[in-house]
Short mmCIF file of C-alpha atoms in Angstrom, two decimals:
data_model
loop_
_atom_site.label_atom_id
_atom_site.label_comp_id
_atom_site.label_asym_id
_atom_site.label_seq_id
_atom_site.Cartn_x
_atom_site.Cartn_y
_atom_site.Cartn_z
CA MET W 1 172.79 62.25 -11.10
CA ALA W 2 170.83 63.41 -14.03
CA ILE W 3 172.76 65.80 -15.24
CA THR W 4 176.42 63.51 -14.85
CA ALA W 5 174.29 60.84 -16.86
CA GLU W 6 173.29 63.64 -19.50
CA THR W 7 176.97 65.08 -19.84
CA GLY W 8 178.05 61.59 -20.06
CA LYS W 9 175.65 61.08 -23.23
CA VAL W 10 177.07 64.24 -24.60
CA VAL W 11 180.08 63.18 -24.39
CA GLN W 12 180.04 59.64 -26.01
CA TRP W 13 178.32 61.46 -28.68
CA ARG W 14 181.30 63.81 -29.56
CA ARG W 15 184.16 60.47 -29.35
CA TRP W 16 181.63 58.74 -31.65
CA ALA W 17 181.62 61.55 -34.31
CA PHE W 18 185.42 62.04 -33.85
CA ALA W 19 186.26 58.52 -34.37
CA ASN W 20 184.05 58.45 -37.65
CA LEU W 21 184.70 61.96 -39.02
CA GLY W 22 187.48 60.19 -41.41
CA SER W 23 184.98 58.09 -42.95
CA VAL W 24 182.52 60.62 -43.31
CA LEU W 25 184.60 63.19 -44.82
CA SER W 26 186.14 60.36 -47.27
CA ASN W 27 182.82 59.33 -49.01
CA PHE W 28 181.65 63.60 -48.98
CA GLY W 29 185.13 63.84 -51.13
CA SER W 30 184.42 60.88 -53.28
CA LEU W 31 180.34 62.23 -53.90
CA TRP W 32 181.71 65.81 -54.39
CA PHE W 33 184.31 64.67 -57.39
CA LEU W 34 180.97 63.05 -59.09
CA LEU W 35 179.23 66.11 -58.64
CA ALA W 36 181.34 69.22 -58.99
CA PRO W 37 181.52 69.05 -62.87
CA LEU W 38 177.73 69.59 -62.48
CA LEU W 39 177.34 72.04 -59.58
CA ALA W 40 180.08 74.21 -61.41
CA ALA W 41 178.39 74.34 -64.83
CA TYR W 42 174.85 75.03 -63.67
CA ALA W 43 174.34 76.23 -60.41
CA PRO W 44 175.80 79.68 -60.53
CA ARG W 45 174.33 80.67 -63.83
CA ARG W 46 170.74 79.11 -62.58
CA LEU W 47 171.21 80.88 -58.80
CA PHE W 48 172.23 84.33 -61.03
CA LYS W 49 169.19 83.93 -63.17
CA THR W 50 167.08 83.40 -60.29
CA TYR W 51 168.47 86.35 -57.88
CA PHE W 52 168.20 88.64 -61.18
CA ASP W 53 164.75 87.77 -61.94
CA LEU W 54 163.57 88.04 -58.21
CA PHE W 55 165.99 91.50 -57.27
CA LEU W 56 168.01 92.82 -60.27
CA ARG W 57 165.37 92.63 -63.05
CA ARG W 58 163.29 96.19 -61.71
CA HIS W 59 166.97 98.17 -60.86
CA ALA W 60 168.03 97.31 -64.26
CA ARG W 61 165.23 98.08 -66.34
CA ARG W 62 165.37 101.64 -64.56
CA LEU W 63 168.69 101.83 -65.25
CA LEU W 64 168.02 101.48 -68.83
CA ALA W 65 165.24 103.80 -69.18
CA VAL W 66 167.66 106.12 -67.87
CA VAL W 67 170.20 105.04 -70.52
CA ASP W 68 167.59 104.56 -73.42
CA PRO W 69 164.26 106.07 -73.05
CA TYR W 70 162.86 105.05 -76.04
CA VAL W 71 159.85 102.48 -76.57
CA THR W 72 158.96 100.19 -79.46
CA VAL W 73 155.54 99.09 -80.86
CA ASP W 74 155.54 96.42 -83.75
CA ILE W 75 152.03 96.13 -85.75
CA SER W 76 152.96 92.98 -87.69
CA GLU W 77 150.85 91.85 -91.07
CA PRO W 78 147.68 89.26 -90.17
CA GLY W 79 149.06 85.73 -90.15
CA GLY W 80 146.52 82.41 -91.09
CA SER W 81 144.43 82.78 -87.60
CA VAL W 82 141.72 80.50 -88.21
CA HIS W 83 138.94 78.29 -86.15
CA TYR W 84 135.93 76.21 -86.81
CA SER W 85 132.92 77.33 -85.84
CA ARG W 86 129.61 74.93 -86.23
CA TYR W 87 129.21 75.99 -89.33
CA GLY W 88 132.86 75.40 -91.23
CA ARG W 89 135.80 77.30 -91.31
CA VAL W 90 136.14 80.88 -89.77
CA THR W 91 139.23 83.10 -91.27
CA GLU W 92 139.92 85.97 -88.54
CA HIS W 93 141.26 88.93 -90.01
CA ASP W 94 143.01 91.91 -87.81
CA ASN W 95 143.00 95.47 -90.50
CA THR W 96 145.36 97.05 -88.46
CA TYR W 97 148.40 96.29 -90.47
CA GLU W 98 146.90 97.75 -93.43
CA GLU W 99 145.62 100.87 -92.09
CA VAL W 100 148.69 101.87 -90.63
CA LYS W 101 150.20 101.20 -93.83
CA ALA W 102 147.87 103.08 -95.44
CA TYR W 103 148.60 105.85 -93.59
CA LEU W 104 152.00 105.90 -94.11
CA SER W 105 151.83 105.58 -97.99
CA ASP W 106 149.87 108.98 -97.22
CA THR W 107 151.43 110.65 -94.68
CA CYS W 108 154.97 109.25 -94.35
CA ALA W 109 156.08 107.73 -97.60
CA GLU W 110 157.30 111.03 -99.33
CA GLU W 111 160.31 111.47 -96.66
CA ALA W 112 161.59 107.78 -97.77
CA ARG W 113 164.02 107.48 -100.54
CA GLU W 114 163.46 103.90 -100.58
CA LEU W 115 159.98 102.67 -101.55
CA ARG W 116 158.14 99.45 -102.65
CA ALA W 117 154.92 99.56 -105.10
CA GLU W 118 152.16 96.90 -104.65
CA GLY W 119 149.22 96.54 -106.85
CA ALA W 120 146.02 98.13 -105.06
CA PRO W 121 143.15 95.36 -104.17
CA GLU W 122 141.11 96.96 -106.14
CA GLY W 123 141.21 99.07 -109.71
CA ASP W 124 144.44 99.50 -111.35
CA GLY W 125 146.23 101.86 -108.55
CA VAL W 126 149.73 100.91 -106.74
CA VAL W 127 150.09 101.50 -103.45
CA ILE W 128 153.60 103.25 -102.34
CA SER W 129 155.23 101.30 -99.15
CA MET W 130 158.66 101.78 -97.19
CA ARG W 131 160.94 99.21 -98.27
CA ASP W 132 162.79 97.13 -95.30
CA GLY W 133 165.00 99.32 -93.28
CA GLN W 134 163.41 102.85 -94.42
CA ASP W 135 162.86 105.12 -91.32
CA VAL W 136 160.34 107.94 -91.39
CA ALA W 137 159.28 110.64 -88.94
CA ASP W 138 155.93 111.94 -87.79
CA GLU W 139 154.81 114.28 -85.52
CA PHE W 140 151.38 114.74 -83.65
CA ARG W 141 150.63 117.22 -80.73
CA GLY W 142 154.44 118.19 -80.24
CA ALA W 143 155.65 114.13 -80.13
CA THR W 144 157.49 113.18 -82.51
CA VAL W 145 157.98 109.53 -83.76
CA TRP W 146 159.62 107.05 -85.60
CA TRP W 147 158.36 104.65 -88.38
CA THR W 148 160.79 101.84 -89.17
CA SER W 149 159.75 98.93 -91.80
CA VAL W 150 161.05 95.83 -90.96
CA VAL W 151 161.20 91.75 -91.08
CA ARG W 152 160.08 89.68 -88.65
CA GLU W 153 162.62 87.28 -87.67
CA ASN W 154 162.94 83.54 -85.64
CA SER W 155 165.38 83.27 -82.15
CA GLN W 156 167.88 81.87 -84.42
CA GLY W 157 168.24 84.94 -86.50
CA GLN W 158 167.27 83.33 -89.89
CA GLN W 159 164.36 84.63 -91.61
CA ARG W 160 161.31 82.16 -91.17
CA ALA W 161 159.99 80.35 -94.36
CA HIS W 162 156.69 82.72 -94.49
CA THR W 163 158.27 86.13 -93.61
CA ARG W 164 155.91 88.71 -91.93
CA GLN W 165 156.38 92.35 -92.08
CA CYS W 166 155.70 94.19 -89.62
CA GLN W 167 155.84 98.63 -88.92
CA ARG W 168 157.58 99.56 -85.95
CA LEU W 169 156.76 102.44 -84.14
CA THR W 170 159.73 103.93 -81.71
CA PHE W 171 158.69 106.93 -79.54
CA HIS W 172 159.74 108.67 -76.06
CA GLN W 173 158.83 107.18 -73.06
CA ARG W 174 157.38 110.30 -71.77
CA ASP W 175 154.88 110.42 -74.83
CA ARG W 176 153.61 107.11 -74.21
CA ARG W 177 150.12 108.07 -72.91
CA LEU W 178 149.60 110.33 -75.97
CA VAL W 179 151.20 107.75 -78.39
CA VAL W 180 148.62 104.78 -77.01
CA ASP W 181 145.67 107.04 -76.30
CA GLU W 182 145.27 109.41 -79.03
CA TYR W 183 147.90 108.73 -82.26
CA LEU W 184 147.43 105.14 -82.24
CA PRO W 185 143.57 105.72 -83.13
CA HIS W 186 144.24 108.72 -85.08
CA VAL W 187 146.65 106.36 -87.41
CA ARG W 188 143.83 103.90 -87.60
CA ARG W 189 141.20 106.49 -88.33
CA LYS W 190 143.05 107.89 -90.98
CA GLY W 191 144.02 104.71 -92.59
CA ARG W 192 140.68 103.65 -93.00
CA GLU W 193 139.44 106.86 -94.45
CA ILE W 194 142.47 106.32 -96.97
CA LEU W 195 141.59 102.53 -97.48
CA PHE W 196 137.47 103.46 -98.18
CA THR W 197 138.08 106.40 -100.38
CA ASN W 198 140.72 104.14 -102.54
CA ARG W 199 138.68 101.17 -103.13
CA ARG W 200 135.49 101.33 -105.64
CA ARG W 201 132.15 101.99 -104.14
CA ARG W 202 130.12 99.04 -104.27
CA LEU W 203 126.39 98.54 -104.91
CA TYR W 204 124.54 95.24 -102.38
CA THR W 205 121.76 93.50 -102.21
CA ASN W 206 120.66 91.36 -99.97
CA ASN W 207 120.43 87.23 -100.05
CA LYS W 208 117.35 85.34 -99.64
CA SER W 209 117.21 84.64 -95.86
CA CYS W 210 115.40 81.25 -96.69
CA ASP W 211 119.59 80.09 -97.64
CA SER W 212 120.78 81.03 -93.78
CA PHE W 213 121.00 77.86 -92.77
CA ARG W 214 124.38 77.31 -94.77
CA TYR W 215 127.64 77.96 -93.22
CA ASP W 216 128.84 80.41 -96.17
CA TYR W 217 125.88 82.20 -96.46
CA LYS W 218 126.68 86.03 -96.77
CA ALA W 219 123.77 88.38 -95.80
CA TRP W 220 124.66 90.54 -98.80
CA SER W 221 126.36 90.42 -102.37
CA TYR W 222 127.91 93.19 -104.24
CA ILE W 223 129.20 94.25 -107.29
CA ASP W 224 131.19 97.40 -108.24
CA PHE W 225 129.09 100.39 -108.39
CA ASP W 226 130.00 102.91 -111.36
CA HIS W 227 126.86 105.19 -111.78
CA PRO W 228 127.89 108.50 -113.61
CA THR W 229 125.33 110.53 -112.08
CA THR W 230 126.02 113.39 -110.27
CA PHE W 231 123.95 116.70 -108.94
CA ASP W 232 125.87 118.90 -112.16
CA THR W 233 123.66 116.32 -114.57
CA LEU W 234 120.45 115.37 -112.49
CA ALA W 235 117.80 117.16 -114.05
CA LEU W 236 116.08 119.30 -111.12
CA ASP W 237 115.60 122.65 -109.70
CA THR W 238 118.69 124.50 -109.00
CA ALA W 239 117.17 125.66 -105.70
CA LYS W 240 115.79 121.86 -104.96
CA LYS W 241 119.58 120.71 -105.60
CA ARG W 242 121.48 123.16 -103.57
CA GLU W 243 119.00 122.72 -100.53
CA ILE W 244 119.70 118.51 -100.85
CA ILE W 245 123.47 119.46 -101.40
CA ASP W 246 123.38 121.39 -98.09
CA ASP W 247 121.49 119.12 -95.89
CA LEU W 248 123.99 116.15 -97.16
CA ASP W 249 127.25 118.26 -95.89
CA ALA W 250 125.86 119.05 -93.01
CA PHE W 251 124.96 115.20 -92.08
CA ARG W 252 128.34 114.31 -92.81
CA SER W 253 130.57 117.33 -91.06
CA ASN W 254 128.26 117.18 -87.77
CA ARG W 255 129.43 113.55 -85.82
CA ASP W 256 130.10 115.61 -83.29
CA PHE W 257 126.61 117.48 -83.03
CA TYR W 258 125.14 114.06 -83.22
CA ARG W 259 126.73 112.39 -80.51
CA ARG W 260 126.30 115.79 -78.34
CA ALA W 261 122.46 116.01 -79.42
CA GLY W 262 122.23 111.62 -78.22
CA LYS W 263 121.11 110.88 -81.52
CA PRO W 264 122.42 107.98 -83.67
CA TRP W 265 124.52 109.31 -86.90
CA LYS W 266 122.06 109.19 -89.26
CA ARG W 267 119.33 110.82 -91.34
CA GLY W 268 116.60 109.35 -93.81
CA TYR W 269 115.01 111.04 -97.17
CA LEU W 270 111.81 110.06 -98.97
CA LEU W 271 111.92 110.61 -102.27
CA TYR W 272 107.93 110.46 -103.36
CA GLY W 273 106.92 111.45 -107.16
CA PRO W 274 105.01 109.91 -110.27
CA PRO W 275 107.32 107.26 -112.02
CA GLY W 276 110.14 108.29 -114.24
CA THR W 277 110.87 111.28 -112.50
CA GLY W 278 114.47 110.45 -110.74
CA LYS W 279 114.51 109.11 -107.87
CA SER W 280 116.45 106.15 -108.23
CA THR W 281 118.92 109.07 -110.08
CA MET W 282 118.57 110.71 -106.92
CA ILE W 283 120.15 108.00 -105.01
CA ALA W 284 123.19 107.53 -107.62
CA ALA W 285 123.86 111.12 -107.56
CA MET W 286 123.90 111.05 -103.49
CA ALA W 287 126.22 108.21 -103.43
CA ASN W 288 128.55 109.83 -105.81
CA TYR W 289 128.51 112.89 -104.17
CA LEU W 290 129.36 111.47 -100.60
CA ASP W 291 131.31 108.86 -101.61
CA TYR W 292 129.34 105.78 -100.12
CA ASP W 293 127.87 102.71 -100.66
CA ILE W 294 124.45 101.64 -101.70
CA TYR W 295 122.48 98.78 -99.76
CA ASP W 296 119.26 98.01 -101.85
CA VAL W 297 116.92 96.39 -99.57
CA GLU W 298 114.58 93.85 -100.71
CA LEU W 299 111.86 93.12 -98.39
CA THR W 300 109.89 90.23 -100.15
CA VAL W 301 113.00 87.94 -99.82
CA VAL W 302 113.43 88.76 -95.99
CA LYS W 303 111.88 85.73 -93.99
CA ASP W 304 110.81 88.02 -90.65
CA ASN W 305 112.08 90.81 -88.68
CA ASN W 306 115.32 89.36 -87.18
CA ASP W 307 116.71 88.61 -90.77
CA LEU W 308 116.19 92.02 -91.30
CA ARG W 309 117.96 93.18 -88.08
CA ARG W 310 120.92 91.15 -89.08
CA LEU W 311 120.73 92.81 -92.65
CA LEU W 312 120.88 96.40 -90.86
CA ILE W 313 123.78 95.23 -88.50
CA GLU W 314 126.24 93.74 -90.97
CA THR W 315 126.10 97.23 -93.10
CA THR W 316 128.98 99.69 -93.13
CA SER W 317 129.29 103.09 -91.32
CA LYS W 318 129.26 105.83 -94.76
CA SER W 319 126.19 103.75 -96.67
CA ILE W 320 122.90 104.52 -98.11
CA ILE W 321 120.61 102.04 -97.14
CA VAL W 322 117.64 101.75 -99.86
CA ILE W 323 114.30 100.59 -99.80
CA GLU W 324 112.77 101.42 -103.29
CA ASP W 325 108.77 101.27 -104.09
CA ILE W 326 108.33 100.60 -100.34
CA ASP W 327 104.38 101.04 -100.95
CA CYS W 328 104.62 97.82 -103.27
CA SER W 329 107.20 95.55 -101.19
CA LEU W 330 105.09 95.15 -98.70
CA ASP W 331 101.58 95.73 -97.05
CA LEU W 332 103.12 98.76 -95.36
CA THR W 333 99.43 101.10 -95.95
CA GLY W 334 98.27 103.51 -93.14
CA ASP W 335 94.45 100.94 -93.10
CA ARG W 336 95.36 99.41 -90.12
CA ALA W 337 92.22 97.78 -89.40
CA THR W 338 92.28 96.13 -93.59
CA GLN W 339 95.23 94.26 -92.21
CA GLN W 340 93.62 93.11 -89.21
CA ARG W 341 90.92 91.53 -91.07
CA ARG W 342 93.01 90.37 -93.48
CA ARG W 343 95.33 88.52 -91.05
CA GLN W 344 92.03 87.36 -89.51
CA GLN W 345 91.23 85.69 -93.01
CA ASP W 346 94.30 84.51 -93.36
CA ARG W 347 94.31 82.59 -90.09
CA GLY W 348 91.07 81.32 -90.70
CA ASN W 349 91.98 79.20 -94.16
CA SER W 350 93.49 76.26 -93.43
CA SER W 351 94.03 75.21 -96.83
CA SER W 352 97.32 73.58 -97.76
CA ARG W 353 97.98 75.93 -101.03
CA ASP W 354 97.58 79.05 -98.47
CA ASP W 355 100.10 77.69 -96.03
CA SER W 356 102.29 77.26 -98.45
CA ASN W 357 102.22 80.67 -99.59
CA ARG W 358 102.74 82.25 -96.11
CA ARG W 359 105.78 80.20 -95.08
CA ASP W 360 107.49 81.46 -98.70
CA SER W 361 106.44 84.92 -98.29
CA SER W 362 107.88 87.62 -96.07
CA MET W 363 107.05 88.12 -92.30
CA VAL W 364 108.35 91.40 -92.11
CA THR W 365 106.10 93.81 -90.16
CA LEU W 366 105.60 97.39 -89.63
CA SER W 367 106.78 97.64 -86.53
CA GLY W 368 110.40 95.49 -87.62
CA LEU W 369 110.90 97.98 -90.40
CA LEU W 370 110.17 100.69 -87.73
CA ASN W 371 112.87 99.34 -85.45
CA PHE W 372 114.90 98.93 -88.41
CA ILE W 373 114.85 102.33 -89.20
CA ASP W 374 114.74 103.71 -85.56
CA GLY W 375 114.88 101.50 -83.36
CA LEU W 376 117.90 100.66 -80.50
CA TRP W 377 119.73 98.91 -83.41
CA SER W 378 119.74 101.44 -85.72
CA ALA W 379 121.87 103.23 -83.35
CA CYS W 380 125.05 100.29 -84.05
CA GLY W 381 127.70 102.10 -86.78
CA GLY W 382 127.10 105.32 -87.76
CA GLU W 383 126.96 107.46 -90.55
CA ARG W 384 124.13 106.13 -92.50
CA ILE W 385 121.51 107.13 -94.79
CA VAL W 386 118.33 105.82 -95.35
CA VAL W 387 116.26 106.52 -98.63
CA PHE W 388 112.54 105.36 -99.19
CA THR W 389 111.57 105.87 -102.52
CA THR W 390 107.12 105.49 -103.73
CA ASN W 391 105.19 106.52 -106.26
CA HIS W 392 102.20 106.78 -104.19
CA VAL W 393 103.08 108.63 -100.36
CA ASP W 394 99.33 109.07 -99.30
CA LYS W 395 99.65 105.17 -99.22
CA LEU W 396 102.33 104.76 -96.45
CA ASP W 397 101.50 104.34 -92.87
CA ALA W 398 102.27 107.85 -91.23
CA ALA W 399 104.35 106.31 -88.57
CA LEU W 400 106.53 105.46 -91.09
CA ILE W 401 107.64 108.90 -93.10
CA ARG W 402 106.89 110.88 -89.42
CA ARG W 403 109.87 113.45 -89.19
CA GLY W 404 112.54 111.99 -87.36
CA ARG W 405 112.34 108.77 -89.44
CA MET W 406 112.27 110.23 -92.88
CA ASP W 407 113.81 113.40 -92.00
CA MET W 408 113.73 114.84 -95.43
CA HIS W 409 111.01 114.58 -97.60
CA ILE W 410 111.87 115.51 -101.35
CA GLU W 411 109.21 115.86 -104.30
CA MET W 412 110.30 114.33 -107.32
CA SER W 413 107.86 116.26 -109.62
CA TYR W 414 107.34 116.62 -113.60
CA CYS W 415 109.74 118.36 -115.94
CA SER W 416 110.88 122.07 -115.21
CA PHE W 417 111.70 124.23 -117.94
CA GLU W 418 115.01 124.93 -115.70
CA ALA W 419 115.41 120.58 -115.33
CA PHE W 420 115.03 120.41 -119.16
CA LYS W 421 117.99 122.93 -119.62
CA THR W 422 120.02 120.50 -117.34
CA LEU W 423 118.97 117.60 -119.74
CA ALA W 424 119.69 119.95 -123.39
CA LYS W 425 123.06 120.36 -122.09
CA ASN W 426 123.54 116.32 -121.27
CA TYR W 427 122.03 115.32 -123.97
CA LEU W 428 122.48 117.88 -126.92
CA ASP W 429 125.58 120.10 -125.86
CA VAL W 430 123.00 122.95 -126.06
CA ASP W 431 122.88 125.75 -123.75
CA GLU W 432 120.55 128.55 -124.94
CA HIS W 433 118.45 128.36 -128.21
CA ARG W 434 115.46 130.39 -129.28
CA LEU W 435 113.06 127.27 -129.52
CA PHE W 436 113.79 127.16 -125.62
CA GLY W 437 110.99 129.52 -125.23
CA SER W 438 108.34 127.03 -126.96
CA VAL W 439 110.06 123.67 -124.84
CA ASP W 440 109.06 126.15 -121.62
CA GLU W 441 105.50 126.50 -123.12
CA ILE W 442 104.98 123.35 -123.24
CA LEU W 443 106.31 122.13 -120.11
CA SER W 444 104.33 124.90 -118.13
CA ARG W 445 101.22 123.60 -119.19
CA ASP W 446 101.63 120.17 -119.61
CA SER W 447 102.91 117.23 -117.14
CA ILE W 448 105.89 115.28 -118.42
CA THR W 449 108.33 113.34 -116.75
CA PRO W 450 112.26 114.09 -117.38
CA ALA W 451 112.65 110.45 -118.24
CA ASP W 452 110.11 111.45 -121.24
CA VAL W 453 112.00 114.20 -121.56
CA ALA W 454 114.83 112.31 -121.58
CA GLU W 455 112.94 109.81 -124.49
CA CYS W 456 112.80 113.24 -126.68
CA LEU W 457 116.10 114.39 -126.52
CA MET W 458 117.42 110.92 -127.49
CA THR W 459 115.35 110.61 -130.37
CA ALA W 460 116.20 114.25 -131.44
CA LYS W 461 119.78 113.31 -131.44
CA ARG W 462 119.75 110.37 -133.46
CA ALA W 463 117.63 111.67 -136.06
CA GLY W 464 119.02 115.30 -136.55
CA SER W 465 121.96 116.52 -137.74
CA GLY W 466 122.31 120.43 -136.97
CA GLU W 467 121.30 122.33 -133.71
CA SER W 468 118.33 123.75 -134.95
CA SER W 469 116.94 120.65 -136.60
CA ARG W 470 117.46 118.44 -133.72
CA LEU W 471 115.53 121.47 -131.37
CA GLU W 472 112.62 121.11 -133.74
CA ILE W 473 112.41 117.69 -133.60
CA VAL W 474 112.36 118.02 -129.78
CA VAL W 475 109.36 120.20 -129.70
CA ASP W 476 107.45 118.07 -132.42
CA GLU W 477 108.35 115.05 -129.91
CA LEU W 478 107.29 116.77 -127.02
CA LYS W 479 103.73 117.62 -128.52
CA GLN W 480 103.20 113.57 -129.38
CA ARG W 481 104.11 112.94 -125.77
CA VAL W 482 101.64 115.45 -124.46
CA GLU W 483 98.92 114.01 -126.82
CA ALA W 484 100.02 110.25 -125.87
CA ASN W 485 99.78 110.80 -121.93
CA ALA W 486 96.24 112.44 -122.61
CA LYS W 487 94.85 109.75 -124.13
CA ALA W 488 95.99 107.54 -121.86
CA LYS W 489 94.79 109.19 -119.22
CA ALA W 490 91.40 109.37 -120.79
CA GLU W 491 91.25 105.51 -121.14
CA ALA W 492 93.10 105.02 -117.64
CA GLU W 493 90.28 107.15 -116.28
CA ALA W 494 87.08 105.56 -118.09
CA LYS W 495 88.95 102.19 -117.46
CA ALA W 496 88.54 103.03 -113.61
CA LYS W 497 84.85 104.37 -114.25
CA SER W 498 83.67 101.00 -115.71
CA GLU W 499 85.39 99.14 -113.30
CA ALA W 500 83.77 101.40 -110.19
CA GLU W 501 80.50 101.01 -112.10
CA THR W 502 80.88 97.24 -112.56
CA GLU W 503 81.52 96.39 -108.80
CA ALA W 504 78.91 99.01 -107.70
CA LYS W 505 76.42 97.04 -109.81
CA ALA W 506 77.97 93.79 -108.39
CA ALA W 507 77.45 95.01 -104.67
CA GLU W 508 73.94 95.89 -105.90
CA ARG W 509 73.16 92.48 -107.22
CA ASP W 510 74.40 90.61 -104.01
CA ARG W 511 72.07 92.82 -101.86
CA ASP W 512 69.17 91.88 -103.70
CA ASP W 513 70.05 88.57 -103.51
CA ARG W 514 70.67 87.79 -100.11
CA PRO W 515 67.71 86.90 -98.23
CA GLU W 516 65.64 88.78 -95.79
CA GLU W 517 66.38 88.06 -91.93
#
């Protein structure tokens, strides 16, 4: 009975469907008439794109790799990428494009026939690069790559108002790992070396740390370094110069050794000796020989150890970090007990004047300076030389100048006869003369600094006309310098003796005046 009722309902539904089929088809036909143009214009293309993205793109790429197995990489010149920090406007600059352009200018531009010349950022030279559309080939470990200079275009095919140059690298797919992992880093390293070599050397000095709150504060300011001194013109014994040059060559060429030995790529030099013996001139000769920048650190304007660390971080590789007269810059003597007593006295003095002086004075400590030279932060970057100069090496703390921090101790002593011959060649263009024997006798008997000898040669150059007369003037000037130095030394000794006697008498009076307990 239930089955008969269900069958009746099905038959009834079918009759209703056939009865209304015409009206449904007519309504659908009118709706299709409206939607058909839109579907014809949109649906097939959209469906094909979706199907291509989901199923065909991977197979199409594989097919394209068989037909065209070459890969391209574009290295564009940097745009005006700017962001703002809490201290103001900050511009980010990527040097990859400049490094690639320098590499191509030095290595591959000879093959290009159409070139472009641009003024060098520093100096009067020009930078030669490829014109747009030029191709050059380069080879690296058996793989051939091609460089093309192009101009970036927008999607409409028209050049942008601010066009951006681009160096396009093309290589075979099989060399992908070699190019990405080894060739491009090689190009950047060579480009950096070329850019560094072409620019002028710089002499940096640190700015006052008290200005660091300003948003435009820079830790270092610089001028172009154009000191003419070389090891050929340096007044120093030939054997000592050769020793220093060999040590510098070993340092510069042993990057892999330092890494293998687990040591930071740096080296320390301590230059010590009386005033006027050429310590600053030695630093200039080292910078000219290595083609390094110089960072001259003035410790008295460094606020504390943190600012000293910041100075170190902002130095570059291939540089010489110099602290001259380190025994006069801060209290870094070896008498730590005296330092401790002085600090206790300072803490006990509560006058406003002393508080102001302490706020203005440097708070750099011996520990901070040791970390600056040989701590963990000293390993940032590489290929750095640290140079200390002092007139009184015996006053420095032993921890500051031990081997490993100051690896090579160089005594800059009084002028020897061999150093005099170098100075005579520099100032008078004289290689040999009969009066050289008299000069040798004076220098071996008395202590005269190279600065005094150089002043004698300048006096002779201004006064004398002939070679013999000029050397006679030099001999006379040297004798006068010896007498003047002996007189000054005697007066200094007498003054020191008098001061010592005065202090002894004052101490004796204090003992006599002290009440007995």
